[in-house]
Amino acid sequence: MLHNIDTIFRRYPSGTGWSDLAILRMLSMPHLWRLIAALLCSLVLSGLNGVIAWSIKPLTDLVLMEKSREYLIYISIGAVLLFCLRGGFTFAANHLMGSIGAKIVRTLRQWLYEKLLRLPYGFHVRTSSASLVSKTMNDVEVLHYAVAHTIKDFLVETGTLLVLMGVAISRKWDLALLAFVVVPLIVFAIATLGARLKRMSMAARLLVAQLTTILQESLLGIRIIRAFAMETQMAKRFDGVLAEHYRAVMRGVRINEFSSLLSEVLGGIGVAVILFYSLHLVIVGEMTPGDFLSFVAAILLVYTPLRRLSRVHGNFQQARAVLERVRDIALQESESQGGSPATLQGNIELRNVSFRYPGAKEDALHSVSLSVQSGDLVALVGYSGAGKSTLADLIAGFWQPSSGELLYEGRATHELLPASLRGQMSIVTQDIFLFDDTVLENIRFGRPDSTVDEVIAAAKAAFSHDFIMELPDGYETRIGERGIRLSGGQKQRITIARAMLRNPSILILDEATSSLDTESEHQVQKALEGLMAGRTTIVIAHRLSTIQKANRIIVMSQGRIVQQGSHAELLVQGGLYAELYAMQFRTDDAEPDYTRQLEGYDEIWRKGDSRSSARNMAESESGA
């Protein structure tokens, strides 16, 4: 069923009322027997409602007019049985439709979750995560109500309407046709207001997504909010969106209730006309009192399902707004799962690779060519915005080149199965992400089948075991959302242990120690040295100690590779790298974070301003 939902939405992409009904029907098909049982219960309920109107004639004629006392006991027993049956079948229909609605919601949520996991990385970059959470949790719940109540009410009330119309026609067909003249007017009014109700419902759904976004950001950023004393401002922002949501909801309520009001007014006019004419017929002797009461009861009961059907229509319009929001995700193309499994040794090649972010006006990378051999340690350096992280993300498979070729073991990325490719890589970044789970499960995240001994061995190799054992429950300690109960250095070493346990062929380190203090960095650096041993490593470096150990240093500027070579070779070449080294040599023997100091040197390099002092230092360092 999960794999067919994409097909269902693609088969009905227009978003018309009929296509949305077809989607609900297709989603209900796996529960066909429950649906049939609910339909049968609804038909019985409709029949019972008709029996109530039909029985008024014999009740009036036999008991009230003919004073037949022997029928009293039968009528009393019949009334009890009638209402017991009505209650039982109502319970059965509600329970069956409620279970179908709950199953559909469960299936849709599971499908949405799996779909979101498989959508391209670019989709998640441009889409608010809170909006996706709102669609998955809040919006889909509306469909539960639509199936559990709206569809059930539609079945019961439509059947009741037809049965009661039949009773009215059987009593006085010409008078019944006169009464039903008002029905098309009610239907037209409901249909006209439905389109507006759908728009209001969509606006309310979008505002719920905004509220979810603000709430999520506020909870995740509570430290920043407190640090800048922004509680009042954030509360005002939330209240502003709440006010907009209230207004949108109330517009929908007004439209919905006005639909009911129109039904009441038009129904009242119809009833008044019928009462006047039918009473006239009784007075002149053309109708018996029993026929009159049975007919009027049927007509009055007809307007009750009509009013309920107006609410059914309003609820269906809200469900349509939800289906439209879900359809936006369903029509997104999932990441291609084509290609064959890959066995990586760590050989990577880029041939004239360019890349532009979706919606950007300029390329982030320009004709980058690079060859990395198995076991190489390659460092990427450059100031902020030079393209280092973009290049690393391309190698990691988050993006596909806009032009050029990216090859692993001589095979282009489109020839390889993405899951197989990424399954042999590990990434350690400065933006640490840990799950609200135990230390054990966070480390074994990349290898769920690993044993506890293997997890402990990886933790020891990452210099994490000692501090883990000091936690309240050791490896079974829950670390909170994003690892909030751990320090920065501890969190980073957990991610390194996770990468070690995975034992990847290719390792990508994106400024993994940039946000740590000196002591934490020292511990993490030791763990990283063990992790990098014997595998291809791409490092976005920010310390010269890391750069000097690299087989090759790639200097980037404005999305291009402007220099490459070993530490000694680049010092001899001069240019941007030599200027950087000269600056650090003069100002800080402790090798400060050079990334911040790089800004401005690109301009110096492009102007050809090569200072003699920097050249002399470079030549001295390289032994020239």
Coordinates of C-alpha atoms in Angstrom, one line a residue:
M1 CA 0.0 0.0 0.0
L2 CA 2.8 2.5 0.9
H3 CA 4.4 2.1 -2.5
N4 CA 1.0 2.7 -4.3
I5 CA 0.2 6.0 -2.6
D6 CA 2.6 7.9 -5.0
T7 CA 0.8 6.3 -7.9
I8 CA -2.6 7.2 -6.5
F9 CA -1.8 10.9 -6.2
R10 CA -0.1 11.0 -9.6
R11 CA -3.2 9.3 -11.2
Y12 CA -5.3 12.1 -9.8
P13 CA -3.1 15.3 -9.8
S14 CA -5.8 17.8 -10.7
G15 CA -7.2 18.5 -7.2
T16 CA -10.8 18.6 -8.3
G17 CA -13.6 17.4 -6.1
W18 CA -14.0 14.1 -8.0
S19 CA -10.3 13.4 -8.0
D20 CA -10.1 14.0 -4.3
L21 CA -13.0 11.6 -3.8
A22 CA -11.3 9.1 -5.9
I23 CA -8.1 9.4 -3.8
L24 CA -10.1 8.8 -0.6
R25 CA -11.8 5.8 -2.3
M26 CA -8.4 4.4 -3.3
L27 CA -7.0 4.9 0.2
S28 CA -10.0 3.0 1.6
M29 CA -9.8 0.0 -0.8
P30 CA -7.4 -2.0 1.4
H31 CA -10.1 -2.0 4.0
L32 CA -12.9 -2.9 1.6
W33 CA -14.7 -5.5 3.8
R34 CA -14.9 -3.0 6.7
L35 CA -16.1 -0.4 4.3
I36 CA -18.8 -2.7 2.9
A37 CA -19.9 -3.6 6.5
A38 CA -20.1 0.1 7.3
L39 CA -22.1 0.7 4.2
L40 CA -24.6 -2.0 5.1
C41 CA -24.9 -0.6 8.6
S42 CA -25.5 2.9 7.1
L43 CA -28.2 1.5 4.8
V44 CA -30.0 -0.2 7.7
L45 CA -29.8 3.1 9.6
S46 CA -31.3 4.9 6.7
G47 CA -34.1 2.3 6.5
L48 CA -34.8 2.6 10.3
N49 CA -35.1 6.4 9.9
G50 CA -37.6 5.8 7.2
V51 CA -39.5 3.4 9.3
I52 CA -40.0 6.1 12.0
A53 CA -41.7 8.4 9.5
W54 CA -43.7 5.6 7.9
S55 CA -45.0 4.2 11.2
I56 CA -46.7 7.5 12.1
K57 CA -49.7 6.9 9.8
P58 CA -50.8 3.5 11.4
L59 CA -50.0 5.0 14.8
T60 CA -52.3 7.9 14.2
D61 CA -55.1 6.1 12.3
L62 CA -55.3 3.0 14.5
V63 CA -54.6 4.4 18.0
L64 CA -55.6 8.0 17.9
M65 CA -58.5 7.9 15.4
E66 CA -59.9 4.3 16.0
K67 CA -59.0 4.2 19.7
S68 CA -57.5 0.6 19.3
R69 CA -55.9 -0.1 22.7
E70 CA -54.6 -3.5 21.8
Y71 CA -51.9 -1.9 19.6
L72 CA -50.4 0.1 22.4
I73 CA -48.2 -2.7 23.7
Y74 CA -46.9 -3.6 20.2
I75 CA -46.2 0.0 19.5
S76 CA -44.3 0.4 22.8
I77 CA -42.2 -2.7 22.2
G78 CA -41.6 -1.7 18.6
A79 CA -40.3 1.7 19.6
V80 CA -37.9 0.2 22.1
L81 CA -36.6 -2.3 19.5
L82 CA -36.4 0.4 16.8
F83 CA -34.3 2.7 18.9
C84 CA -32.1 -0.2 20.2
L85 CA -31.4 -1.3 16.6
R86 CA -30.7 2.3 15.6
G87 CA -28.2 2.7 18.4
G88 CA -26.5 -0.6 17.7
F89 CA -26.1 0.0 14.0
T90 CA -24.9 3.6 14.7
F91 CA -22.2 2.2 17.0
A92 CA -21.2 -0.4 14.4
A93 CA -21.0 2.2 11.6
N94 CA -19.1 4.7 13.7
H95 CA -16.6 2.0 14.9
L96 CA -16.0 0.6 11.4
M97 CA -15.5 4.0 9.8
G98 CA -13.4 5.2 12.7
S99 CA -11.1 2.2 12.3
I100 CA -10.8 2.8 8.6
G101 CA -9.9 6.4 9.2
A102 CA -7.3 5.6 11.8
K103 CA -5.7 3.0 9.5
I104 CA -5.6 5.4 6.6
V105 CA -4.0 8.1 8.8
R106 CA -1.4 5.6 10.0
T107 CA -0.6 4.5 6.5
L108 CA -0.4 8.1 5.2
R109 CA 1.9 9.1 8.0
Q110 CA 4.2 6.1 7.5
W111 CA 4.2 6.9 3.7
L112 CA 4.9 10.6 4.3
Y113 CA 7.8 9.7 6.6
E114 CA 9.4 7.3 4.2
K115 CA 8.8 9.7 1.3
L116 CA 10.5 12.5 3.1
L117 CA 13.5 10.3 3.9
R118 CA 13.8 9.5 0.2
L119 CA 13.4 13.0 -1.3
P120 CA 16.5 14.8 -2.6
Y121 CA 18.6 16.8 -0.2
G122 CA 17.7 19.9 -2.1
F123 CA 14.1 19.6 -1.1
H124 CA 14.9 19.6 2.6
V125 CA 17.2 22.6 2.1
R126 CA 14.4 24.7 0.7
T127 CA 11.5 23.4 2.8
S128 CA 10.8 24.2 6.4
S129 CA 11.1 21.1 8.6
A130 CA 8.3 22.4 10.8
S131 CA 6.0 22.7 7.8
L132 CA 6.7 19.0 7.0
V133 CA 6.0 18.1 10.6
S134 CA 2.7 20.0 10.5
K135 CA 1.6 18.2 7.3
T136 CA 2.5 14.8 8.7
M137 CA 0.9 15.2 12.2
N138 CA -1.7 18.0 12.1
D139 CA -3.0 18.0 8.5
V140 CA -3.3 14.2 8.1
E141 CA -5.4 14.0 11.3
V142 CA -8.1 16.0 9.4
L143 CA -8.4 13.0 7.1
H144 CA -9.2 10.8 10.0
Y145 CA -12.3 12.9 10.8
A146 CA -13.2 13.0 7.1
V147 CA -13.2 9.3 6.8
A148 CA -14.5 8.4 10.3
H149 CA -17.4 10.9 10.3
T150 CA -17.8 12.8 7.1
I151 CA -18.0 9.7 4.8
K152 CA -20.2 7.9 7.3
D153 CA -22.5 10.8 7.6
F154 CA -22.6 11.1 3.8
L155 CA -23.6 7.5 3.5
V156 CA -26.2 7.6 6.3
E157 CA -27.7 11.0 5.5
T158 CA -27.9 10.3 1.7
G159 CA -29.6 7.0 2.3
T160 CA -31.9 8.6 4.9
L161 CA -32.8 11.4 2.5
L162 CA -33.7 8.9 -0.3
V163 CA -35.8 6.7 2.0
L164 CA -37.7 9.7 3.5
M165 CA -38.4 11.1 0.1
G166 CA -39.8 7.7 -0.8
V167 CA -42.0 7.7 2.2
A168 CA -43.2 11.3 1.4
I169 CA -43.9 10.3 -2.2
S170 CA -45.8 7.2 -1.1
R171 CA -48.1 9.3 1.1
K172 CA -48.8 12.2 -1.4
W173 CA -46.6 12.2 -4.5
D174 CA -47.7 15.6 -6.0
L175 CA -47.3 17.3 -2.6
A176 CA -43.9 15.7 -2.1
L177 CA -42.6 17.0 -5.5
L178 CA -43.7 20.5 -4.4
A179 CA -41.8 20.1 -1.2
F180 CA -38.6 19.0 -3.0
V181 CA -38.4 22.1 -5.1
V182 CA -36.4 23.8 -2.4
V183 CA -33.8 20.9 -2.3
P184 CA -31.9 22.1 -5.4
L185 CA -31.7 25.6 -3.9
I186 CA -30.1 24.2 -0.8
V187 CA -27.6 22.1 -2.8
F188 CA -26.6 25.1 -4.9
A189 CA -26.0 27.2 -1.8
I190 CA -23.9 24.5 -0.3
A191 CA -21.8 24.0 -3.4
T192 CA -21.2 27.8 -3.9
L193 CA -19.9 28.3 -0.3
G194 CA -17.8 25.1 -0.5
A195 CA -15.1 26.7 -2.7
R196 CA -14.6 29.6 -0.3
L197 CA -14.5 27.2 2.7
K198 CA -11.7 25.2 1.0
R199 CA -9.6 28.4 0.6
M200 CA -10.2 29.3 4.2
S201 CA -9.2 25.8 5.3
M202 CA -6.0 26.0 3.2
A203 CA -5.1 29.4 4.8
A204 CA -5.6 27.9 8.3
R205 CA -3.4 24.9 7.4
L206 CA -0.6 27.2 6.2
L207 CA -0.8 29.2 9.4
V208 CA -0.7 26.0 11.5
A209 CA 2.6 25.2 9.7
Q210 CA 3.9 28.7 10.6
L211 CA 3.0 28.2 14.2
T212 CA 4.7 24.9 14.3
T213 CA 7.8 26.5 12.8
I214 CA 8.0 29.2 15.4
L215 CA 7.4 26.7 18.2
Q216 CA 10.1 24.3 17.0
E217 CA 12.6 27.1 16.5
S218 CA 11.9 28.6 19.9
L219 CA 12.3 25.3 21.7
L220 CA 15.5 24.4 19.8
G221 CA 16.9 28.0 20.2
I222 CA 15.8 28.6 23.8
R223 CA 19.4 29.3 24.9
I224 CA 19.7 32.1 22.2
I225 CA 16.3 33.5 23.1
R226 CA 17.3 33.6 26.8
A227 CA 20.8 35.0 26.1
F228 CA 19.3 37.9 24.1
A229 CA 16.3 38.4 26.4
M230 CA 13.9 37.9 23.4
E231 CA 11.1 36.1 25.3
T232 CA 8.7 39.0 24.9
Q233 CA 9.4 39.6 21.2
M234 CA 9.1 35.9 20.4
A235 CA 5.8 35.7 22.3
K236 CA 4.5 38.7 20.3
R237 CA 5.5 37.0 17.1
F238 CA 3.8 33.8 18.1
D239 CA 0.7 35.7 19.2
G240 CA 0.6 37.6 15.8
V241 CA 0.4 34.3 13.9
L242 CA -2.1 32.9 16.4
A243 CA -4.3 35.9 15.7
E244 CA -4.1 35.3 11.9
H245 CA -4.9 31.7 12.4
Y246 CA -7.9 32.6 14.6
R247 CA -9.2 34.9 11.9
A248 CA -8.8 32.3 9.2
V249 CA -10.5 29.6 11.4
M250 CA -13.4 32.0 12.2
R251 CA -13.9 32.8 8.5
G252 CA -14.2 29.1 7.9
V253 CA -16.7 28.8 10.8
R254 CA -18.8 31.7 9.5
I255 CA -18.9 30.1 6.0
N256 CA -19.8 26.7 7.4
E257 CA -22.5 28.1 9.7
F258 CA -23.9 30.4 7.0
S259 CA -24.3 27.3 4.9
S260 CA -26.3 25.7 7.7
L261 CA -28.3 29.0 8.1
L262 CA -29.2 29.0 4.5
S263 CA -30.4 25.4 4.7
E264 CA -32.5 26.3 7.7
V265 CA -34.1 29.3 6.1
L266 CA -34.8 27.6 2.8
G267 CA -36.0 24.5 4.6
G268 CA -38.3 26.7 6.8
I269 CA -39.8 28.3 3.8
G270 CA -40.5 24.9 2.2
V271 CA -42.0 23.5 5.4
A272 CA -44.3 26.5 5.8
V273 CA -45.6 26.1 2.2
I274 CA -46.2 22.4 2.8
L275 CA -47.9 22.8 6.1
F276 CA -50.3 25.4 4.7
Y277 CA -51.2 23.3 1.7
S278 CA -51.4 19.9 3.4
L279 CA -53.5 21.2 6.3
H280 CA -55.9 22.6 3.6
L281 CA -56.1 19.1 2.1
V282 CA -56.9 17.6 5.5
I283 CA -59.6 20.2 6.1
V284 CA -61.3 19.5 2.8
G285 CA -61.0 15.8 3.4
E286 CA -58.4 14.9 0.7
M287 CA -55.9 13.6 3.3
T288 CA -56.4 11.7 6.5
P289 CA -54.7 12.9 9.7
G290 CA -52.5 9.9 9.6
D291 CA -51.3 10.6 6.0
F292 CA -50.8 14.2 7.0
L293 CA -48.6 13.5 10.0
S294 CA -46.6 10.8 8.3
F295 CA -46.1 13.1 5.3
V296 CA -45.0 16.0 7.4
A297 CA -42.8 13.9 9.6
A298 CA -41.0 12.6 6.4
I299 CA -40.6 16.1 5.1
L300 CA -39.4 17.5 8.4
L301 CA -37.0 14.6 8.7
V302 CA -35.8 15.2 5.1
Y303 CA -34.4 18.6 6.1
T304 CA -32.4 17.2 8.9
P305 CA -30.1 15.1 6.6
L306 CA -30.0 18.0 4.2
R307 CA -28.6 20.2 7.0
R308 CA -26.1 17.5 8.0
L309 CA -25.1 17.1 4.4
S310 CA -24.2 20.8 4.3
R311 CA -21.7 20.1 7.2
V312 CA -20.5 17.0 5.4
H313 CA -19.7 19.2 2.4
G314 CA -17.9 21.7 4.5
N315 CA -15.8 19.0 6.2
F316 CA -15.0 17.5 2.8
Q317 CA -13.7 20.8 1.6
Q318 CA -11.3 20.9 4.6
A319 CA -10.2 17.4 3.8
R320 CA -9.5 18.5 0.2
A321 CA -7.3 21.3 1.4
V322 CA -5.3 18.6 3.3
L323 CA -5.1 16.4 0.3
E324 CA -3.8 19.3 -1.7
R325 CA -0.9 19.9 0.8
V326 CA -0.1 16.2 0.8
R327 CA -0.2 16.1 -3.0
D328 CA 2.6 18.7 -3.0
I329 CA 4.9 16.1 -1.4
A330 CA 3.5 13.1 -3.4
L331 CA 4.3 14.8 -6.7
Q332 CA 7.9 15.5 -5.7
E333 CA 10.4 13.2 -7.4
S334 CA 12.2 10.9 -5.0
E335 CA 15.9 10.6 -5.2
S336 CA 16.9 8.1 -8.0
Q337 CA 17.5 4.6 -6.6
G338 CA 19.0 3.3 -9.8
G339 CA 22.4 2.0 -10.4
S340 CA 24.3 -1.0 -9.1
P341 CA 26.0 -1.6 -5.7
A342 CA 29.4 -0.1 -5.3
T343 CA 32.6 -1.4 -3.6
L344 CA 34.7 1.6 -2.8
Q345 CA 38.4 1.6 -2.3
G346 CA 38.5 5.4 -1.9
N347 CA 39.4 6.5 -5.4
I348 CA 37.6 9.7 -6.3
E349 CA 37.8 11.8 -9.5
L350 CA 36.1 15.1 -10.5
R351 CA 36.2 16.1 -14.1
N352 CA 35.3 19.7 -14.9
V353 CA 32.5 19.7 -12.2
S354 CA 30.3 22.7 -11.9
F355 CA 27.5 23.1 -9.5
R356 CA 24.7 25.7 -8.9
Y357 CA 22.3 25.6 -6.0
P358 CA 18.6 25.5 -6.9
G359 CA 17.4 29.1 -7.4
A360 CA 20.9 30.6 -7.3
K361 CA 22.0 33.0 -10.1
E362 CA 25.7 31.9 -10.1
D363 CA 27.6 28.6 -9.8
A364 CA 29.0 27.7 -6.4
L365 CA 31.7 25.6 -8.1
H366 CA 33.3 26.3 -11.5
S367 CA 35.0 23.5 -13.6
V368 CA 36.6 21.8 -10.7
S369 CA 38.9 18.9 -11.6
L370 CA 40.5 16.8 -8.9
S371 CA 41.8 13.3 -8.5
V372 CA 42.0 11.6 -5.1
Q373 CA 43.7 8.2 -4.6
S374 CA 42.8 5.6 -2.1
G375 CA 44.3 6.4 1.3
D376 CA 45.0 10.0 0.5
L377 CA 44.5 12.8 3.1
V378 CA 43.3 15.8 1.1
A379 CA 42.7 19.2 2.9
L380 CA 40.4 21.9 1.5
V381 CA 41.3 25.4 2.5
G382 CA 39.8 28.8 1.7
Y383 CA 37.8 31.6 3.1
S384 CA 34.1 31.4 3.9
G385 CA 32.1 31.0 0.7
A386 CA 35.1 29.6 -1.3
G387 CA 33.2 26.4 -2.1
K388 CA 34.8 24.0 0.4
S389 CA 31.7 22.6 2.0
T390 CA 29.9 22.5 -1.4
L391 CA 32.7 20.4 -2.8
A392 CA 32.6 18.1 0.2
D393 CA 28.8 17.7 0.0
L394 CA 29.1 16.8 -3.7
I395 CA 31.6 14.1 -2.8
A396 CA 29.3 12.9 0.0
G397 CA 26.5 12.5 -2.6
F398 CA 24.1 15.1 -1.1
W399 CA 24.1 17.0 -4.5
Q400 CA 24.6 16.0 -8.1
P401 CA 26.9 18.0 -10.3
S402 CA 25.2 20.6 -12.6
S403 CA 27.8 19.7 -15.2
G404 CA 30.9 17.5 -15.5
E405 CA 31.4 14.1 -13.9
L406 CA 32.0 12.8 -10.4
L407 CA 33.4 9.3 -10.4
Y408 CA 34.1 6.7 -7.7
E409 CA 36.5 3.9 -8.7
G410 CA 36.1 5.1 -12.3
R411 CA 32.3 4.9 -12.3
A412 CA 30.0 7.9 -12.5
T413 CA 27.6 8.5 -9.6
H414 CA 24.4 7.8 -11.7
E415 CA 25.8 4.3 -12.3
L416 CA 26.0 3.6 -8.5
L417 CA 23.2 2.8 -6.0
P418 CA 23.1 5.8 -3.7
A419 CA 22.5 3.8 -0.5
S420 CA 25.4 1.6 -1.4
L421 CA 27.6 4.6 -2.1
R422 CA 26.8 6.4 1.1
G423 CA 27.0 3.2 3.1
Q424 CA 30.7 3.3 2.7
M425 CA 31.2 6.9 3.7
S426 CA 31.2 8.7 7.1
I427 CA 30.9 12.4 7.7
V428 CA 32.0 14.3 10.8
T429 CA 31.0 17.9 10.8
Q430 CA 31.1 20.9 13.1
D431 CA 27.2 20.8 13.1
I432 CA 26.9 17.8 15.5
F433 CA 23.6 15.9 15.4
L434 CA 22.8 13.3 17.9
F435 CA 19.4 11.6 18.5
D436 CA 17.4 11.7 21.7
D437 CA 18.4 8.2 22.5
T438 CA 21.0 6.3 24.5
V439 CA 24.8 6.7 23.9
L440 CA 24.9 3.1 22.7
E441 CA 22.2 3.6 20.0
N442 CA 23.8 6.9 18.9
I443 CA 27.1 5.2 18.3
R444 CA 25.7 2.2 16.5
F445 CA 23.4 4.4 14.4
G446 CA 25.3 3.7 11.2
R447 CA 25.6 0.0 12.0
P448 CA 22.4 -1.2 13.8
D449 CA 23.6 -4.8 13.7
S450 CA 26.9 -4.1 15.6
T451 CA 27.5 -5.8 19.0
V452 CA 28.0 -4.0 22.3
D453 CA 31.6 -5.0 22.3
E454 CA 32.1 -3.4 18.9
V455 CA 30.5 -0.2 20.1
I456 CA 32.7 -0.1 23.2
A457 CA 35.8 -0.7 21.0
A458 CA 34.9 2.2 18.7
A459 CA 34.2 4.4 21.8
K460 CA 37.7 3.6 23.2
A461 CA 39.3 4.4 19.8
A462 CA 37.5 7.7 19.9
F463 CA 38.7 8.5 23.4
S464 CA 35.0 8.4 24.6
H465 CA 34.8 5.3 26.8
D466 CA 36.1 7.0 30.0
F467 CA 33.6 9.9 30.0
I468 CA 30.7 7.5 28.9
M469 CA 31.3 5.3 31.9
E470 CA 31.1 8.3 34.2
L471 CA 27.5 9.0 32.9
P472 CA 24.6 7.9 35.2
D473 CA 23.8 4.8 33.2
G474 CA 26.9 4.4 31.1
Y475 CA 26.2 3.4 27.5
E476 CA 22.5 3.3 28.3
T477 CA 22.3 7.0 29.3
R478 CA 19.8 9.0 27.3
I479 CA 21.6 12.1 26.1
G480 CA 18.6 14.3 25.3
E481 CA 17.6 16.2 22.1
R482 CA 20.7 16.8 20.0
G483 CA 22.8 15.5 22.8
I484 CA 22.1 18.4 25.1
R485 CA 23.3 16.6 28.2
L486 CA 26.8 16.3 26.8
S487 CA 29.6 18.9 26.3
G488 CA 30.7 20.0 22.8
G489 CA 33.8 17.8 22.9
Q490 CA 31.9 14.8 24.2
K491 CA 29.3 15.1 21.5
Q492 CA 32.0 15.4 18.9
R493 CA 33.8 12.3 20.1
I494 CA 30.5 10.3 20.1
T495 CA 30.1 11.2 16.4
I496 CA 33.7 10.1 15.7
A497 CA 33.0 6.8 17.5
R498 CA 29.9 6.4 15.3
A499 CA 32.1 7.0 12.2
M500 CA 34.7 4.5 13.4
L501 CA 32.2 1.8 14.0
R502 CA 31.0 2.3 10.4
N503 CA 34.5 1.6 9.2
P504 CA 34.1 3.7 6.0
S505 CA 36.3 3.7 2.9
I506 CA 35.8 7.5 2.5
L507 CA 35.8 9.9 5.4
I508 CA 34.7 13.5 5.2
L509 CA 35.7 15.9 8.0
D510 CA 34.0 19.3 7.7
E511 CA 35.7 21.6 10.3
A512 CA 35.1 19.0 12.9
T513 CA 37.0 20.8 15.7
S514 CA 36.3 24.4 14.8
S515 CA 33.9 25.1 17.7
L516 CA 35.8 23.4 20.5
D517 CA 38.0 24.7 23.2
T518 CA 41.7 23.8 23.3
E519 CA 41.4 20.8 25.6
S520 CA 38.4 19.3 23.9
E521 CA 40.1 19.9 20.5
H522 CA 43.2 18.0 21.7
Q523 CA 41.1 15.0 22.6
V524 CA 39.1 15.1 19.4
Q525 CA 42.2 15.6 17.3
K526 CA 43.7 12.4 18.7
A527 CA 40.5 10.5 18.0
L528 CA 40.4 11.9 14.4
E529 CA 44.0 10.8 13.7
G530 CA 42.9 7.2 14.6
L531 CA 39.8 7.6 12.4
M532 CA 41.8 8.9 9.4
A533 CA 44.4 6.1 9.4
G534 CA 44.3 3.9 6.3
R535 CA 41.3 5.5 4.5
T536 CA 40.6 8.3 2.0
T537 CA 40.0 11.5 3.9
I538 CA 38.7 14.8 2.7
V539 CA 39.3 17.5 5.4
I540 CA 38.0 21.0 5.5
A541 CA 40.8 22.1 7.8
H542 CA 41.1 25.1 10.0
R543 CA 44.4 24.3 11.8
L544 CA 47.8 24.3 10.1
S545 CA 48.8 21.2 12.0
T546 CA 46.1 19.3 10.0
I547 CA 47.1 20.9 6.8
Q548 CA 50.8 20.1 7.1
K549 CA 50.1 16.4 7.4
A550 CA 47.9 16.2 4.3
N551 CA 49.2 14.5 1.1
R552 CA 47.7 17.4 -0.8
I553 CA 46.2 20.8 0.1
I554 CA 43.6 22.2 -2.2
V555 CA 43.3 26.0 -2.0
M556 CA 39.9 27.3 -3.1
S557 CA 38.6 30.7 -4.0
Q558 CA 35.2 31.7 -5.5
G559 CA 34.3 28.1 -6.3
R560 CA 37.6 27.4 -8.1
I561 CA 40.8 25.5 -7.2
V562 CA 43.5 28.1 -7.4
Q563 CA 46.4 26.2 -5.8
Q564 CA 47.1 22.6 -4.9
G565 CA 50.2 20.8 -3.6
S566 CA 51.8 19.8 -0.4
H567 CA 52.5 22.2 2.4
A568 CA 56.1 22.7 1.4
E569 CA 55.2 23.1 -2.3
L570 CA 52.6 25.7 -1.7
L571 CA 54.9 27.7 0.5
V572 CA 57.4 27.9 -2.4
Q573 CA 54.7 28.8 -4.9
G574 CA 53.7 31.8 -2.8
G575 CA 50.2 33.2 -3.4
L576 CA 47.2 32.8 -1.1
Y577 CA 48.5 29.9 0.9
A578 CA 51.9 31.5 1.5
E579 CA 50.3 34.8 2.6
L580 CA 48.2 32.8 5.0
Y581 CA 51.2 31.0 6.4
A582 CA 53.1 34.3 6.7
M583 CA 50.3 35.9 8.6
Q584 CA 50.0 33.0 11.1
F585 CA 53.8 32.8 11.5
R586 CA 54.0 36.5 12.4
T587 CA 51.0 36.7 14.7
D588 CA 50.4 33.4 16.5
D589 CA 52.9 30.6 17.1
A590 CA 50.0 28.5 18.5
E591 CA 48.4 28.2 15.0
P592 CA 45.1 30.0 15.5
D593 CA 42.0 29.3 13.5
Y594 CA 43.2 30.5 10.1
T595 CA 39.8 30.3 8.4
R596 CA 38.7 33.6 10.0
Q597 CA 42.0 35.2 8.9
L598 CA 41.7 34.1 5.3
E599 CA 39.1 36.7 4.4
G600 CA 40.8 39.4 2.3
Y601 CA 43.7 37.3 1.2
D602 CA 41.9 36.2 -1.9
E603 CA 41.8 39.8 -3.1
I604 CA 45.5 40.1 -2.3
W605 CA 46.3 37.0 -4.3
R606 CA 44.2 38.0 -7.3
K607 CA 46.0 41.4 -7.4
G608 CA 49.4 39.6 -7.4
D609 CA 50.5 41.3 -4.2
S610 CA 53.2 38.8 -3.2
R611 CA 55.1 40.1 -0.2
S612 CA 58.8 39.4 -0.1
S613 CA 58.7 38.7 3.6
A614 CA 56.1 36.0 3.1
R615 CA 58.1 34.5 0.2
N616 CA 61.3 34.4 2.3
M617 CA 59.5 32.7 5.2
A618 CA 58.0 30.2 2.8
E619 CA 61.4 29.4 1.3
S620 CA 63.0 29.2 4.7
E621 CA 60.2 26.8 5.9
S622 CA 60.5 24.6 2.9
G623 CA 64.3 24.4 3.0
A624 CA 64.7 26.2 -0.3

